[in-house]
Amino acid sequence: MEHDRVRTRAWVLHPEIKSDDERRVPGPALEEAVALAAALPDLDVVGSEIVRLQRAQPGLLFGSGKIEELGARFREADVELVLIDGPVTPVQQRNLEKAWKVKILDRTGLILEIFSDRARTREGVLQVEMAALSYQRTRLVRAWTHLERQRGGLGFVGGPGETQIEADRRAIDDQLVRLRRQLQKVIKTRELHRKARAKVPYPIVALVGYTNTGKSTLFNRLTGAEVMAKDMLFATLDPTMRRVELPDGPEVILSDTVGFISSLPTELVAAFRATLEEVLDADLIVHVRDISHEETEAQAQDVETILTSLGVDEDRARLEVWNKIDQLDGDERAAIDARAGRDPAIHAISAVTGEGLDALLAAIAEKLQGVRHQSVLQLGFSDGRRRAWLFRQDVVKSEEQTEQGFEITVLWTARQEAKFAAL
């Protein structure tokens, strides 16, 4: 039964290292780390704190005095797992586990564990397994066999019967080869689905943003879908696509993608590249921000960094959505409305109340019209199939019959033009 599940008692540490010029603001960073831990149902976070350091110690990360102080606190609270919000080397992990007699999980390991818990599609599961194996391959120095596992999983917080973390590199490499082959089959299936959609090539609008900014809530509001939307980091992982008819505009495919996060593990960026291909193919990218969050600017920069790493060019048509204006007070709200009002590419909305959505939809329609161009086509009488395709796409502006066939003026996207050429 769910209520009988044994939960692992966890403590979250955020190291604030003074020598790190690019460190995140420690308060919000700790809150995010606690929220990440809370996203796993098997963890019970019993404590959290910021640990200020002059510099990271190569062997133990923290100084000996701080290790003793923390160790006493962990024993008193009966802590079984310590989550360190940052990178931890394999040697540091092994030494801290030995000193504290607890399990250590760093930020990358925690995010991987969340992804393993949430992935639902075959492709998502395979990608998480590949990312986890790539991560484990670098950490074979670790030796941890005496703690009883609590549940099945990838081997971080997991349960009996898992692959031993001490498995040698050759075994992991063999598994990676097998998973890549399976993933290639799934990717081919996705490509077939993409080609099937391309036969009715509506413009694609991709929602992107930091995790928990309200993308899925906005997606549900616009499409009438029931994608899981909770006040939780990484509430949804697998991409979802729905057709939406814009008011006085074209029909579009709206895509809800996995949320981004600062310090997203490189293993996951690489593994989820196939899932994020919908973003790479999108005619319009809508960047959803939680404008009520105190770190909204830093979050936006993290999203831009990841989009660049994925190969999304700066020239791609974009809109920026400032979500959750319903959570702002009067003065803050007025300031945000004023800033958004000065920039036509920014829209202040509330996905919960629906405020601002009509203007957003109109802007999406206008933006998509902007990526369309006009062409004049000459079709013979025997080109009935291609002519019918143009009318199904609702791209025909005018048509005149000639002695040889039809002269058709169309307004279409580059994607539609390419699909027409392939008919």
Short mmCIF file of C-alpha atoms in Angstrom, two decimals:
data_model
loop_
_atom_site.label_atom_id
_atom_site.label_comp_id
_atom_site.label_asym_id
_atom_site.label_seq_id
_atom_site.Cartn_x
_atom_site.Cartn_y
_atom_site.Cartn_z
CA MET A 1 0.00 0.00 0.00
CA GLU A 2 1.12 3.59 -0.70
CA HIS A 3 0.84 4.67 2.96
CA ASP A 4 3.01 1.72 4.09
CA ARG A 5 5.95 2.76 1.87
CA VAL A 6 9.20 3.25 3.78
CA ARG A 7 10.57 6.73 3.01
CA THR A 8 14.25 7.58 3.10
CA ARG A 9 15.14 10.37 5.54
CA ALA A 10 17.16 12.94 3.61
CA TRP A 11 19.09 16.15 4.35
CA VAL A 12 19.87 18.77 1.67
CA LEU A 13 23.14 20.74 1.64
CA HIS A 14 23.91 23.65 -0.68
CA PRO A 15 27.66 24.44 -0.69
CA GLU A 16 28.30 28.16 -1.15
CA ILE A 17 31.89 28.35 -2.35
CA LYS A 18 33.34 31.87 -2.26
CA SER A 19 35.86 31.12 -5.01
CA ASP A 20 33.04 30.27 -7.43
CA ASP A 21 32.34 33.47 -9.38
CA GLU A 22 29.31 31.96 -11.13
CA ARG A 23 27.59 30.58 -8.04
CA ARG A 24 23.84 30.83 -7.81
CA VAL A 25 22.19 32.95 -5.10
CA PRO A 26 22.32 30.49 -2.15
CA GLY A 27 18.82 31.05 -0.70
CA PRO A 28 16.77 30.35 -3.84
CA ALA A 29 19.27 27.66 -4.87
CA LEU A 30 18.69 25.78 -1.60
CA GLU A 31 14.91 26.15 -2.02
CA GLU A 32 15.18 24.68 -5.53
CA ALA A 33 17.30 21.78 -4.26
CA VAL A 34 14.73 21.02 -1.54
CA ALA A 35 11.97 21.17 -4.17
CA LEU A 36 13.94 18.74 -6.33
CA ALA A 37 14.20 16.33 -3.40
CA ALA A 38 10.48 16.76 -2.65
CA ALA A 39 9.75 15.72 -6.24
CA LEU A 40 10.72 12.17 -5.28
CA PRO A 41 7.91 10.49 -3.34
CA ASP A 42 10.28 8.15 -1.50
CA LEU A 43 12.27 10.94 0.17
CA ASP A 44 11.40 12.65 3.44
CA VAL A 45 13.47 15.85 3.66
CA VAL A 46 14.07 16.35 7.39
CA GLY A 47 16.58 19.20 7.14
CA SER A 48 18.38 21.57 4.80
CA GLU A 49 21.07 24.22 5.07
CA ILE A 50 23.61 26.35 3.24
CA VAL A 51 27.25 25.47 3.94
CA ARG A 52 29.65 28.34 3.28
CA LEU A 53 33.14 27.36 2.16
CA GLN A 54 36.28 29.28 1.29
CA ARG A 55 37.08 26.60 -1.26
CA ALA A 56 36.18 22.99 -2.00
CA GLN A 57 38.47 20.42 -0.35
CA PRO A 58 39.70 17.93 -2.99
CA GLY A 59 39.17 14.81 -0.89
CA LEU A 60 36.16 15.63 1.28
CA LEU A 61 34.60 18.82 -0.18
CA PHE A 62 34.06 20.19 3.34
CA GLY A 63 36.59 20.85 6.10
CA SER A 64 37.08 18.29 8.89
CA GLY A 65 35.35 20.46 11.51
CA LYS A 66 32.29 20.99 9.35
CA ILE A 67 32.17 17.27 8.56
CA GLU A 68 32.09 16.40 12.27
CA GLU A 69 29.43 19.05 12.95
CA LEU A 70 27.21 17.87 10.11
CA GLY A 71 27.77 14.21 10.97
CA ALA A 72 26.48 14.78 14.51
CA ARG A 73 23.40 16.51 13.11
CA PHE A 74 22.75 13.65 10.69
CA ARG A 75 23.04 11.03 13.43
CA GLU A 76 20.66 12.96 15.66
CA ALA A 77 18.08 13.22 12.87
CA ASP A 78 18.60 9.58 11.80
CA VAL A 79 19.46 10.73 8.26
CA GLU A 80 20.02 8.01 5.65
CA LEU A 81 20.69 10.13 2.55
CA VAL A 82 22.50 13.45 2.09
CA LEU A 83 21.77 15.42 -1.08
CA ILE A 84 24.54 17.84 -2.06
CA ASP A 85 23.33 20.55 -4.41
CA GLY A 86 26.34 20.68 -6.69
CA PRO A 87 29.01 18.49 -8.25
CA VAL A 88 30.68 15.87 -6.06
CA THR A 89 33.65 13.90 -7.33
CA PRO A 90 33.66 10.10 -6.95
CA VAL A 91 36.47 10.36 -4.36
CA GLN A 92 34.63 13.01 -2.35
CA GLN A 93 31.47 10.91 -2.48
CA ARG A 94 33.22 7.78 -1.26
CA ASN A 95 35.00 9.63 1.57
CA LEU A 96 31.87 11.47 2.73
CA GLU A 97 29.85 8.25 2.72
CA LYS A 98 32.54 6.64 4.86
CA ALA A 99 32.71 9.60 7.27
CA TRP A 100 28.95 10.07 7.72
CA LYS A 101 27.77 6.47 7.22
CA VAL A 102 25.04 7.73 4.90
CA LYS A 103 24.33 7.62 1.20
CA ILE A 104 25.50 10.65 -0.81
CA LEU A 105 23.74 11.93 -3.90
CA ASP A 106 24.89 14.97 -5.86
CA ARG A 107 22.75 17.28 -8.01
CA THR A 108 23.25 15.27 -11.20
CA GLY A 109 22.36 12.02 -9.47
CA LEU A 110 19.23 13.55 -7.95
CA ILE A 111 17.97 14.89 -11.28
CA LEU A 112 18.65 11.53 -12.93
CA GLU A 113 16.68 9.81 -10.19
CA ILE A 114 13.73 12.16 -10.70
CA PHE A 115 13.82 11.52 -14.43
CA SER A 116 13.87 7.77 -13.86
CA ASP A 117 10.84 8.11 -11.60
CA ARG A 118 8.89 10.23 -14.10
CA ALA A 119 9.74 8.89 -17.56
CA ARG A 120 6.72 7.12 -19.03
CA THR A 121 7.32 6.58 -22.73
CA ARG A 122 9.65 3.88 -24.01
CA GLU A 123 11.95 6.52 -25.43
CA GLY A 124 12.06 8.48 -22.18
CA VAL A 125 12.90 5.37 -20.16
CA LEU A 126 15.69 4.39 -22.54
CA GLN A 127 17.15 7.89 -22.53
CA VAL A 128 17.18 8.07 -18.74
CA GLU A 129 18.82 4.64 -18.50
CA MET A 130 21.52 5.72 -20.96
CA ALA A 131 22.15 8.98 -19.09
CA ALA A 132 22.35 7.13 -15.77
CA LEU A 133 24.79 4.55 -17.10
CA SER A 134 27.00 7.25 -18.60
CA TYR A 135 26.99 8.97 -15.20
CA GLN A 136 27.71 5.75 -13.30
CA ARG A 137 30.54 4.88 -15.66
CA THR A 138 32.53 7.84 -14.34
CA ARG A 139 31.94 6.86 -10.71
CA LEU A 140 33.10 3.27 -10.50
CA VAL A 141 35.44 4.23 -7.66
CA ARG A 142 32.39 4.17 -5.42
CA ALA A 143 31.83 1.11 -3.25
CA TRP A 144 28.54 1.01 -1.38
CA THR A 145 26.91 -2.32 -0.67
CA HIS A 146 25.93 -2.35 3.00
CA LEU A 147 22.84 -0.09 2.95
CA GLU A 148 19.49 -1.76 2.39
CA ARG A 149 17.81 -0.33 -0.69
CA GLN A 150 14.33 1.11 -0.39
CA ARG A 151 12.92 0.65 -3.88
CA GLY A 152 13.69 -0.34 -7.44
CA GLY A 153 15.23 2.28 -9.66
CA LEU A 154 18.44 3.34 -11.27
CA GLY A 155 20.64 2.63 -8.27
CA PHE A 156 20.73 5.97 -6.47
CA VAL A 157 17.89 5.80 -3.96
CA GLY A 158 16.77 2.42 -5.32
CA GLY A 159 15.85 -1.07 -4.25
CA PRO A 160 16.87 -4.73 -4.17
CA GLY A 161 17.88 -6.51 -7.32
CA GLU A 162 19.46 -3.52 -9.08
CA THR A 163 22.60 -3.62 -11.14
CA GLN A 164 25.55 -3.25 -8.77
CA ILE A 165 27.15 0.19 -9.02
CA GLU A 166 30.51 -1.62 -8.96
CA ALA A 167 29.77 -3.23 -12.32
CA ASP A 168 32.84 -2.78 -14.48
CA ARG A 169 33.06 -0.40 -17.41
CA ARG A 170 32.85 -3.15 -19.98
CA ALA A 171 29.49 -4.31 -18.63
CA ILE A 172 28.21 -0.73 -18.64
CA ASP A 173 29.51 -0.18 -22.17
CA ASP A 174 27.74 -3.34 -23.31
CA GLN A 175 24.51 -2.05 -21.77
CA LEU A 176 24.97 1.33 -23.44
CA VAL A 177 25.39 -0.32 -26.85
CA ARG A 178 22.24 -2.36 -26.29
CA LEU A 179 20.27 0.70 -25.17
CA ARG A 180 21.49 2.77 -28.13
CA ARG A 181 20.23 0.09 -30.51
CA GLN A 182 16.83 0.04 -28.79
CA LEU A 183 16.70 3.83 -28.79
CA GLN A 184 17.47 3.96 -32.50
CA LYS A 185 14.41 1.78 -33.16
CA VAL A 186 12.26 4.12 -31.05
CA ILE A 187 13.70 7.18 -32.81
CA LYS A 188 12.87 5.64 -36.21
CA THR A 189 9.30 5.19 -35.02
CA ARG A 190 9.22 8.84 -33.92
CA GLU A 191 10.54 9.86 -37.33
CA LEU A 192 7.70 7.93 -38.98
CA HIS A 193 5.23 9.77 -36.75
CA ARG A 194 6.89 13.07 -37.62
CA LYS A 195 6.64 12.27 -41.34
CA ALA A 196 2.99 11.39 -40.90
CA ARG A 197 2.40 14.76 -39.24
CA ALA A 198 4.35 16.45 -42.03
CA LYS A 199 1.73 15.31 -44.51
CA VAL A 200 -0.52 17.80 -42.73
CA PRO A 201 2.27 20.26 -41.90
CA TYR A 202 0.70 22.69 -39.48
CA PRO A 203 3.21 25.15 -38.02
CA ILE A 204 4.79 23.82 -34.82
CA VAL A 205 4.77 26.01 -31.70
CA ALA A 206 7.06 24.69 -28.93
CA LEU A 207 6.63 25.72 -25.30
CA VAL A 208 10.00 25.83 -23.53
CA GLY A 209 11.09 27.16 -20.17
CA TYR A 210 12.55 26.47 -16.77
CA THR A 211 10.91 23.67 -14.85
CA ASN A 212 7.77 24.64 -12.89
CA THR A 213 7.11 27.87 -14.79
CA GLY A 214 3.61 26.76 -15.77
CA LYS A 215 4.19 25.36 -19.29
CA SER A 216 1.90 22.37 -18.78
CA THR A 217 -0.80 24.53 -17.19
CA LEU A 218 -0.64 26.85 -20.21
CA PHE A 219 -0.66 23.85 -22.57
CA ASN A 220 -3.76 22.45 -20.87
CA ARG A 221 -5.50 25.83 -20.96
CA LEU A 222 -4.86 26.31 -24.70
CA THR A 223 -5.56 22.75 -25.84
CA GLY A 224 -8.09 21.39 -23.36
CA ALA A 225 -5.68 18.52 -22.68
CA GLU A 226 -5.09 16.99 -19.26
CA VAL A 227 -1.30 16.89 -19.08
CA MET A 228 -0.08 16.51 -15.50
CA ALA A 229 0.44 20.02 -14.11
CA LYS A 230 1.53 20.37 -10.48
CA ASP A 231 3.48 22.87 -8.41
CA MET A 232 6.44 20.51 -8.63
CA LEU A 233 9.76 20.43 -10.44
CA PHE A 234 9.71 18.16 -13.51
CA ALA A 235 6.02 17.30 -13.13
CA THR A 236 6.06 16.22 -16.78
CA LEU A 237 8.93 14.76 -18.80
CA ASP A 238 7.61 13.22 -21.98
CA PRO A 239 6.73 15.68 -24.76
CA THR A 240 3.05 16.10 -25.58
CA MET A 241 1.63 17.51 -28.81
CA ARG A 242 -1.88 18.72 -29.59
CA ARG A 243 -3.52 20.57 -32.47
CA VAL A 244 -4.81 24.06 -31.68
CA GLU A 245 -6.93 26.32 -33.89
CA LEU A 246 -5.90 29.93 -33.38
CA PRO A 247 -8.59 32.63 -33.51
CA ASP A 248 -8.48 34.20 -37.00
CA GLY A 249 -5.24 32.36 -37.63
CA PRO A 250 -3.79 29.04 -38.74
CA GLU A 251 -4.13 25.71 -37.04
CA VAL A 252 -0.92 24.84 -35.21
CA ILE A 253 0.69 21.92 -33.42
CA LEU A 254 1.45 22.95 -29.82
CA SER A 255 4.26 21.01 -28.14
CA ASP A 256 4.86 20.86 -24.37
CA THR A 257 8.47 19.89 -23.61
CA VAL A 258 10.48 18.91 -20.53
CA GLY A 259 11.40 21.83 -18.30
CA PHE A 260 15.01 22.98 -18.12
CA ILE A 261 17.02 23.62 -14.98
CA SER A 262 20.35 25.18 -14.06
CA SER A 263 23.27 22.77 -14.17
CA LEU A 264 21.21 20.27 -16.16
CA PRO A 265 23.38 17.14 -16.37
CA THR A 266 25.23 16.96 -19.69
CA GLU A 267 24.30 13.28 -19.87
CA LEU A 268 20.63 14.26 -19.91
CA VAL A 269 21.05 17.05 -22.46
CA ALA A 270 22.65 14.54 -24.82
CA ALA A 271 20.20 11.74 -24.06
CA PHE A 272 17.10 13.89 -24.48
CA ARG A 273 18.23 15.51 -27.70
CA ALA A 274 15.86 13.29 -29.69
CA THR A 275 12.94 14.25 -27.46
CA LEU A 276 13.78 17.93 -27.92
CA GLU A 277 13.89 17.65 -31.71
CA GLU A 278 10.40 19.13 -31.71
CA VAL A 279 11.99 22.35 -30.41
CA LEU A 280 14.65 22.25 -33.13
CA ASP A 281 11.93 21.81 -35.78
CA ALA A 282 9.55 24.41 -34.34
CA ASP A 283 8.40 27.34 -36.44
CA LEU A 284 7.92 29.38 -33.25
CA ILE A 285 9.44 28.99 -29.79
CA VAL A 286 7.41 30.32 -26.86
CA HIS A 287 9.64 30.81 -23.81
CA VAL A 288 7.48 30.58 -20.67
CA ARG A 289 8.90 32.30 -17.57
CA ASP A 290 7.68 32.38 -13.98
CA ILE A 291 7.82 36.16 -13.65
CA SER A 292 6.93 35.94 -9.94
CA HIS A 293 10.10 33.97 -9.11
CA GLU A 294 12.93 35.99 -7.60
CA GLU A 295 15.44 34.20 -9.84
CA THR A 296 13.44 34.60 -13.06
CA GLU A 297 16.28 36.38 -14.90
CA ALA A 298 18.81 33.68 -14.01
CA GLN A 299 16.32 30.97 -14.98
CA ALA A 300 15.76 32.64 -18.35
CA GLN A 301 19.51 32.73 -18.96
CA ASP A 302 19.78 29.01 -18.12
CA VAL A 303 17.07 28.25 -20.69
CA GLU A 304 18.84 30.31 -23.36
CA THR A 305 22.12 28.53 -22.62
CA ILE A 306 20.52 25.11 -23.06
CA LEU A 307 18.69 26.15 -26.25
CA THR A 308 22.01 27.34 -27.68
CA SER A 309 23.69 24.05 -26.71
CA LEU A 310 20.90 22.18 -28.52
CA GLY A 311 21.60 24.12 -31.69
CA VAL A 312 18.59 26.47 -31.71
CA ASP A 313 19.68 29.53 -33.67
CA GLU A 314 19.00 33.06 -32.47
CA ASP A 315 17.06 33.89 -35.64
CA ARG A 316 14.28 31.42 -34.82
CA ALA A 317 10.93 33.18 -34.34
CA ARG A 318 10.25 33.60 -30.61
CA LEU A 319 7.84 35.00 -28.09
CA GLU A 320 8.44 35.41 -24.37
CA VAL A 321 5.60 34.73 -21.95
CA TRP A 322 5.72 36.14 -18.43
CA ASN A 323 3.46 33.72 -16.57
CA LYS A 324 2.00 33.80 -13.02
CA ILE A 325 1.16 37.51 -12.95
CA ASP A 326 -1.72 36.52 -10.65
CA GLN A 327 0.91 35.94 -7.94
CA LEU A 328 2.22 39.53 -8.05
CA ASP A 329 1.02 42.36 -5.82
CA GLY A 330 -0.22 45.72 -7.12
CA ASP A 331 3.07 47.62 -7.57
CA GLU A 332 4.99 44.61 -8.93
CA ARG A 333 2.13 43.78 -11.23
CA ALA A 334 1.96 47.34 -12.59
CA ALA A 335 5.71 47.36 -13.24
CA ILE A 336 5.58 44.03 -15.09
CA ASP A 337 2.57 45.12 -17.18
CA ALA A 338 4.42 48.32 -18.11
CA ARG A 339 7.59 46.46 -19.14
CA ALA A 340 5.66 43.90 -21.17
CA GLY A 341 3.61 46.63 -22.80
CA ARG A 342 6.75 48.24 -24.22
CA ASP A 343 7.88 45.07 -26.02
CA PRO A 344 5.56 43.33 -28.52
CA ALA A 345 7.56 40.10 -28.14
CA ILE A 346 6.68 39.84 -24.41
CA HIS A 347 3.26 38.87 -23.05
CA ALA A 348 2.27 38.97 -19.38
CA ILE A 349 -0.29 36.25 -18.65
CA SER A 350 -1.77 33.96 -16.05
CA ALA A 351 -2.23 30.41 -17.28
CA VAL A 352 -4.38 29.74 -14.19
CA THR A 353 -6.87 32.60 -14.60
CA GLY A 354 -6.59 32.92 -18.40
CA GLU A 355 -5.67 36.59 -18.26
CA GLY A 356 -3.69 37.76 -21.28
CA LEU A 357 -4.21 34.57 -23.30
CA ASP A 358 -6.30 36.17 -26.06
CA ALA A 359 -3.52 38.65 -26.79
CA LEU A 360 -0.96 35.84 -26.68
CA LEU A 361 -2.88 33.73 -29.19
CA ALA A 362 -3.23 36.73 -31.49
CA ALA A 363 0.52 37.33 -31.24
CA ILE A 364 1.26 33.68 -32.06
CA ALA A 365 -0.96 33.90 -35.13
CA GLU A 366 0.70 37.14 -36.22
CA LYS A 367 4.17 35.70 -35.65
CA LEU A 368 3.38 32.63 -37.72
CA GLN A 369 2.02 34.80 -40.50
CA GLY A 370 5.36 36.57 -40.34
CA VAL A 371 7.27 33.40 -41.09
CA ARG A 372 5.10 32.80 -44.16
CA HIS A 373 5.90 34.05 -47.63
CA GLN A 374 3.97 34.39 -50.85
CA SER A 375 4.56 32.27 -53.96
CA VAL A 376 2.85 31.91 -57.34
CA LEU A 377 2.53 28.34 -58.62
CA GLN A 378 1.70 27.02 -62.07
CA LEU A 379 -0.09 23.65 -61.91
CA GLY A 380 -1.30 21.54 -64.82
CA PHE A 381 -4.76 20.03 -64.99
CA SER A 382 -3.21 16.67 -64.09
CA ASP A 383 -1.87 18.05 -60.78
CA GLY A 384 -5.17 17.56 -58.97
CA ARG A 385 -3.59 15.84 -55.97
CA ARG A 386 -1.09 18.64 -55.36
CA ARG A 387 -3.75 21.29 -55.87
CA ALA A 388 -6.05 19.56 -53.36
CA TRP A 389 -3.15 19.44 -50.88
CA LEU A 390 -2.74 23.23 -51.08
CA PHE A 391 -6.41 23.78 -50.31
CA ARG A 392 -6.27 21.34 -47.37
CA GLN A 393 -3.44 23.41 -45.95
CA ASP A 394 -5.54 26.57 -46.25
CA VAL A 395 -2.63 28.39 -47.91
CA VAL A 396 -4.37 29.42 -51.17
CA LYS A 397 -4.93 33.18 -51.49
CA SER A 398 -6.23 33.19 -55.07
CA GLU A 399 -6.53 30.91 -58.08
CA GLU A 400 -6.98 31.57 -61.78
CA GLN A 401 -7.56 28.99 -64.48
CA THR A 402 -5.23 29.21 -67.50
CA GLU A 403 -4.98 27.34 -70.78
CA GLN A 404 -2.39 24.99 -69.23
CA GLY A 405 -4.01 24.54 -65.83
CA PHE A 406 -4.11 26.79 -62.75
CA GLU A 407 -2.13 29.80 -61.52
CA ILE A 408 -2.32 29.67 -57.73
CA THR A 409 -1.06 32.32 -55.30
CA VAL A 410 -0.20 30.80 -51.91
CA LEU A 411 0.94 32.12 -48.54
CA TRP A 412 2.89 29.42 -46.74
CA THR A 413 5.80 28.52 -44.48
CA ALA A 414 9.15 27.22 -45.68
CA ARG A 415 8.17 23.87 -44.13
CA GLN A 416 4.99 23.71 -46.20
CA GLU A 417 6.85 24.71 -49.36
CA ALA A 418 9.35 21.90 -48.80
CA LYS A 419 6.57 19.35 -48.24
CA PHE A 420 4.79 20.51 -51.37
CA ALA A 421 8.01 20.11 -53.40
CA ALA A 422 8.29 16.53 -52.12
CA LEU A 423 4.75 15.55 -53.24
#
